[in-house]
PDB file of C-alpha atoms in Angstrom:
ATOM      1  CA  MET A   3      -2.353  36.249 -13.870  1.00  0.00           C
ATOM      2  CA  GLN A   4       1.059  35.579 -12.458  1.00  0.00           C
ATOM      3  CA  LEU A   5       1.241  33.343  -9.364  1.00  0.00           C
ATOM      4  CA  GLU A   6       3.371  34.526  -6.412  1.00  0.00           C
ATOM      5  CA  ILE A   7       3.484  32.869  -3.099  1.00  0.00           C
ATOM      6  CA  THR A   8       4.842  34.811  -0.209  1.00  0.00           C
ATOM      7  CA  GLU A   9       5.766  34.092   3.350  1.00  0.00           C
ATOM      8  CA  LYS A  10       7.539  36.163   6.113  1.00  0.00           C
ATOM      9  CA  THR A  11       9.474  35.501   9.168  1.00  0.00           C
ATOM     10  CA  LYS A  12      12.019  37.165  11.649  1.00  0.00           C
ATOM     11  CA  ILE A  13      15.271  35.412  12.621  1.00  0.00           C
ATOM     12  CA  ASP A  14      17.489  36.508  15.421  1.00  0.00           C
ATOM     13  CA  VAL A  15      20.859  36.664  13.474  1.00  0.00           C
ATOM     14  CA  PRO A  16      22.466  39.329  11.539  1.00  0.00           C
ATOM     15  CA  PRO A  17      21.438  39.731   7.816  1.00  0.00           C
ATOM     16  CA  GLU A  18      24.831  38.804   6.426  1.00  0.00           C
ATOM     17  CA  VAL A  19      24.633  35.340   8.160  1.00  0.00           C
ATOM     18  CA  ILE A  20      21.204  34.826   6.377  1.00  0.00           C
ATOM     19  CA  HIS A  21      22.431  36.080   3.169  1.00  0.00           C
ATOM     20  CA  ASP A  22      25.560  33.883   3.264  1.00  0.00           C
ATOM     21  CA  TRP A  23      23.528  30.720   4.340  1.00  0.00           C
ATOM     22  CA  LEU A  24      20.932  31.262   1.496  1.00  0.00           C
ATOM     23  CA  SER A  25      23.537  31.935  -1.202  1.00  0.00           C
ATOM     24  CA  ASN A  26      25.010  28.517  -0.553  1.00  0.00           C
ATOM     25  CA  LEU A  27      22.940  26.172  -2.721  1.00  0.00           C
ATOM     26  CA  GLU A  28      24.207  23.232  -0.771  1.00  0.00           C
ATOM     27  CA  ASN A  29      21.878  24.330   1.942  1.00  0.00           C
ATOM     28  CA  TRP A  30      18.801  24.422  -0.068  1.00  0.00           C
ATOM     29  CA  PRO A  31      17.802  20.713   0.347  1.00  0.00           C
ATOM     30  CA  LYS A  32      17.781  21.387   4.226  1.00  0.00           C
ATOM     31  CA  ILE A  33      14.994  23.692   3.804  1.00  0.00           C
ATOM     32  CA  ASN A  34      13.123  22.136   1.012  1.00  0.00           C
ATOM     33  CA  ASP A  35      12.166  18.404   1.216  1.00  0.00           C
ATOM     34  CA  LYS A  36      10.956  18.560  -2.433  1.00  0.00           C
ATOM     35  CA  ILE A  37      14.578  18.525  -3.562  1.00  0.00           C
ATOM     36  CA  LYS A  38      15.467  14.913  -3.983  1.00  0.00           C
ATOM     37  CA  SER A  39      18.975  15.407  -5.236  1.00  0.00           C
ATOM     38  CA  ILE A  40      21.370  18.333  -6.005  1.00  0.00           C
ATOM     39  CA  ASN A  41      24.669  18.751  -7.520  1.00  0.00           C
ATOM     40  CA  VAL A  42      26.264  22.245  -6.834  1.00  0.00           C
ATOM     41  CA  ASP A  43      29.031  23.965  -8.870  1.00  0.00           C
ATOM     42  CA  GLY A  44      29.561  27.370  -7.441  1.00  0.00           C
ATOM     43  CA  ASN A  45      26.322  29.395  -8.028  1.00  0.00           C
ATOM     44  CA  LYS A  46      24.699  26.828 -10.287  1.00  0.00           C
ATOM     45  CA  CYS A  47      22.955  23.508  -9.457  1.00  0.00           C
ATOM     46  CA  ILE A  48      21.255  20.636 -11.055  1.00  0.00           C
ATOM     47  CA  GLY A  49      19.283  17.861  -9.560  1.00  0.00           C
ATOM     48  CA  GLN A  50      15.871  16.337  -9.157  1.00  0.00           C
ATOM     49  CA  ILE A  51      12.891  17.910  -7.518  1.00  0.00           C
ATOM     50  CA  GLU A  52       9.221  16.836  -6.741  1.00  0.00           C
ATOM     51  CA  PHE A  53       7.200  19.024  -8.876  1.00  0.00           C
ATOM     52  CA  LYS A  54       3.483  18.607  -9.540  1.00  0.00           C
ATOM     53  CA  GLY A  55       3.420  15.187  -7.898  1.00  0.00           C
ATOM     54  CA  ARG A  56       6.339  13.787  -9.983  1.00  0.00           C
ATOM     55  CA  THR A  57      10.067  13.737  -9.591  1.00  0.00           C
ATOM     56  CA  VAL A  58      11.576  15.785 -12.388  1.00  0.00           C
ATOM     57  CA  ASP A  59      14.967  17.393 -13.436  1.00  0.00           C
ATOM     58  CA  PHE A  60      15.659  20.956 -12.578  1.00  0.00           C
ATOM     59  CA  ALA A  61      18.481  23.480 -12.891  1.00  0.00           C
ATOM     60  CA  GLY A  62      19.081  26.470 -10.783  1.00  0.00           C
ATOM     61  CA  MET A  63      21.355  29.623 -10.412  1.00  0.00           C
ATOM     62  CA  VAL A  64      21.986  32.276  -7.923  1.00  0.00           C
ATOM     63  CA  PRO A  65      23.179  35.369  -9.746  1.00  0.00           C
ATOM     64  CA  GLU A  66      26.411  36.807  -8.433  1.00  0.00           C
ATOM     65  CA  ASP A  67      25.249  40.221  -7.519  1.00  0.00           C
ATOM     66  CA  ASN A  68      26.454  40.265  -3.860  1.00  0.00           C
ATOM     67  CA  ASP A  69      23.479  42.354  -2.909  1.00  0.00           C
ATOM     68  CA  PRO A  70      23.296  41.725   0.909  1.00  0.00           C
ATOM     69  CA  SER A  71      19.481  42.675   0.837  1.00  0.00           C
ATOM     70  CA  ASN A  72      18.400  39.715  -1.221  1.00  0.00           C
ATOM     71  CA  VAL A  73      19.222  36.220  -2.578  1.00  0.00           C
ATOM     72  CA  ILE A  74      17.461  35.278  -5.908  1.00  0.00           C
ATOM     73  CA  CYS A  75      17.525  31.766  -7.265  1.00  0.00           C
ATOM     74  CA  ASN A  76      16.236  31.247 -11.020  1.00  0.00           C
ATOM     75  CA  ILE A  77      14.929  27.763 -11.537  1.00  0.00           C
ATOM     76  CA  VAL A  78      14.032  25.826 -14.596  1.00  0.00           C
ATOM     77  CA  VAL A  79      12.080  22.492 -14.191  1.00  0.00           C
ATOM     78  CA  GLU A  80      11.379  19.944 -17.003  1.00  0.00           C
ATOM     79  CA  ALA A  81       7.669  19.772 -15.797  1.00  0.00           C
ATOM     80  CA  ASP A  82       6.126  18.280 -19.007  1.00  0.00           C
ATOM     81  CA  GLN A  83       8.369  16.146 -21.298  1.00  0.00           C
ATOM     82  CA  LYS A  84       5.567  15.814 -23.780  1.00  0.00           C
ATOM     83  CA  LEU A  85       5.304  19.485 -24.500  1.00  0.00           C
ATOM     84  CA  LYS A  86       9.072  20.040 -24.207  1.00  0.00           C
ATOM     85  CA  GLU A  87       8.212  23.410 -22.400  1.00  0.00           C
ATOM     86  CA  PRO A  88      10.081  23.785 -19.006  1.00  0.00           C
ATOM     87  CA  GLU A  89       8.547  25.636 -16.234  1.00  0.00           C
ATOM     88  CA  HIS A  90      10.442  28.807 -14.993  1.00  0.00           C
ATOM     89  CA  PHE A  91      10.212  30.408 -11.562  1.00  0.00           C
ATOM     90  CA  SER A  92      12.282  32.431  -9.229  1.00  0.00           C
ATOM     91  CA  VAL A  93      12.700  32.106  -5.534  1.00  0.00           C
ATOM     92  CA  ILE A  94      13.519  35.464  -3.979  1.00  0.00           C
ATOM     93  CA  TYR A  95      14.580  36.128  -0.372  1.00  0.00           C
ATOM     94  CA  GLU A  96      14.501  39.657   0.834  1.00  0.00           C
ATOM     95  CA  ILE A  97      16.595  40.214   3.891  1.00  0.00           C
ATOM     96  CA  ILE A  98      15.591  43.264   6.030  1.00  0.00           C
ATOM     97  CA  PRO A  99      17.423  44.334   9.082  1.00  0.00           C
ATOM     98  CA  GLN A 100      15.161  45.323  11.906  1.00  0.00           C
ATOM     99  CA  GLY A 101      17.099  46.160  14.956  1.00  0.00           C
ATOM    100  CA  ARG A 102      18.355  42.900  16.623  1.00  0.00           C
ATOM    101  CA  LEU A 103      16.123  40.697  14.350  1.00  0.00           C
ATOM    102  CA  THR A 104      16.236  40.310  10.597  1.00  0.00           C
ATOM    103  CA  GLN A 105      13.022  39.994   8.541  1.00  0.00           C
ATOM    104  CA  VAL A 106      13.113  37.534   5.690  1.00  0.00           C
ATOM    105  CA  ILE A 107      10.522  37.497   3.033  1.00  0.00           C
ATOM    106  CA  GLU A 108      10.337  34.489   0.804  1.00  0.00           C
ATOM    107  CA  ARG A 109       8.555  35.052  -2.726  1.00  0.00           C
ATOM    108  CA  ILE A 110       8.149  32.188  -5.160  1.00  0.00           C
ATOM    109  CA  ILE A 111       7.116  33.752  -8.539  1.00  0.00           C
ATOM    110  CA  PHE A 112       6.063  31.406 -11.339  1.00  0.00           C
ATOM    111  CA  GLU A 113       6.729  32.967 -14.770  1.00  0.00           C
ATOM    112  CA  ARG A 114       3.876  31.115 -16.552  1.00  0.00           C
ATOM    113  CA  GLU A 115       0.479  33.091 -16.587  1.00  0.00           C
ATOM    114  CA  ILE A 116      -2.500  31.152 -15.034  1.00  0.00           C
ATOM    115  CA  PRO A 117      -6.064  31.903 -15.384  1.00  0.00           C
ATOM    116  CA  PHE A 118      -7.727  33.902 -12.563  1.00  0.00           C
ATOM    117  CA  TRP A 119      -9.676  30.972 -11.158  1.00  0.00           C
ATOM    118  CA  GLY A 120      -6.374  28.830 -11.030  1.00  0.00           C
ATOM    119  CA  TRP A 121      -4.781  31.813  -9.026  1.00  0.00           C
ATOM    120  CA  LEU A 122      -7.562  32.081  -6.687  1.00  0.00           C
ATOM    121  CA  LEU A 123      -7.738  28.457  -6.011  1.00  0.00           C
ATOM    122  CA  VAL A 124      -3.984  28.318  -5.045  1.00  0.00           C
ATOM    123  CA  LYS A 125      -4.491  31.388  -2.861  1.00  0.00           C
ATOM    124  CA  LEU A 126      -7.425  29.775  -1.028  1.00  0.00           C
ATOM    125  CA  ILE A 127      -5.403  26.525  -0.632  1.00  0.00           C
ATOM    126  CA  MET A 128      -2.549  28.407   0.746  1.00  0.00           C
ATOM    127  CA  LYS A 129      -4.789  30.401   3.115  1.00  0.00           C
ATOM    128  CA  LEU A 130      -7.061  27.547   4.376  1.00  0.00           C
ATOM    129  CA  GLY A 131      -4.741  24.451   3.824  1.00  0.00           C
ATOM    130  CA  LYS A 132      -2.699  23.134   6.580  1.00  0.00           C
ATOM    131  CA  PRO A 133       0.805  22.330   4.932  1.00  0.00           C
ATOM    132  CA  LYS A 134       2.619  19.230   6.199  1.00  0.00           C
ATOM    133  CA  GLY A 135       5.920  19.837   8.022  1.00  0.00           C
ATOM    134  CA  LEU A 136       7.657  23.141   8.283  1.00  0.00           C
ATOM    135  CA  SER A 137       7.655  25.792   5.745  1.00  0.00           C
ATOM    136  CA  ASN A 138      10.739  26.905   3.975  1.00  0.00           C
ATOM    137  CA  LEU A 139      11.218  29.758   6.221  1.00  0.00           C
ATOM    138  CA  GLN A 140      10.627  27.822   9.342  1.00  0.00           C
ATOM    139  CA  GLN A 141      13.304  25.469   8.098  1.00  0.00           C
ATOM    140  CA  ILE A 142      15.723  28.159   7.428  1.00  0.00           C
ATOM    141  CA  LYS A 143      15.029  29.649  10.888  1.00  0.00           C
ATOM    142  CA  GLU A 144      15.622  26.241  12.581  1.00  0.00           C
ATOM    143  CA  HIS A 145      18.839  25.480  10.615  1.00  0.00           C
ATOM    144  CA  ILE A 146      20.377  28.931  10.994  1.00  0.00           C
ATOM    145  CA  ASP A 147      19.626  28.977  14.685  1.00  0.00           C
ATOM    146  CA  SER A 148      21.009  25.594  15.396  1.00  0.00           C
ATOM    147  CA  GLU A 149      24.165  26.324  13.316  1.00  0.00           C
ATOM    148  CA  GLU A 150      24.627  29.686  15.095  1.00  0.00           C
ATOM    149  CA  GLY A 151      24.088  27.949  18.550  1.00  0.00           C
ATOM    150  CA  SER A 152      26.844  25.385  17.664  1.00  0.00           C
ATOM    151  CA  ASP A 153      29.515  27.985  16.910  1.00  0.00           C
TER     152      ASP A 153
END
């Protein structure tokens, strides 16, 4: 089965503000403390990220589609240097206007198939586990709100 982790929130800013903020890869370390370093060149980036308990190299790209309803970042991580097989996953943010608020749906989709028991275990941990700190969407909401308030 393919693993997908989904989270939703509503933010009190226009959709285009969210789209512009998420499309800027310079903002991503603000919302994900697993990103240890990042160098951005336009819509591409390289850096180091904590993945499966280790700090590894990664590369990411936000395709230039200018679709205001979503932001997609395709990521490749050198997870297992022995196997020489990188991990591929996508982070997708759907941006949906809902009156005064904007709903943001974050989907993290891992390309590699995992056995059903592994999928079930991850879903159980996500449902019952208490993550440390703020989620990516909580971080996005906090940063966008604070930046909008300072304008």
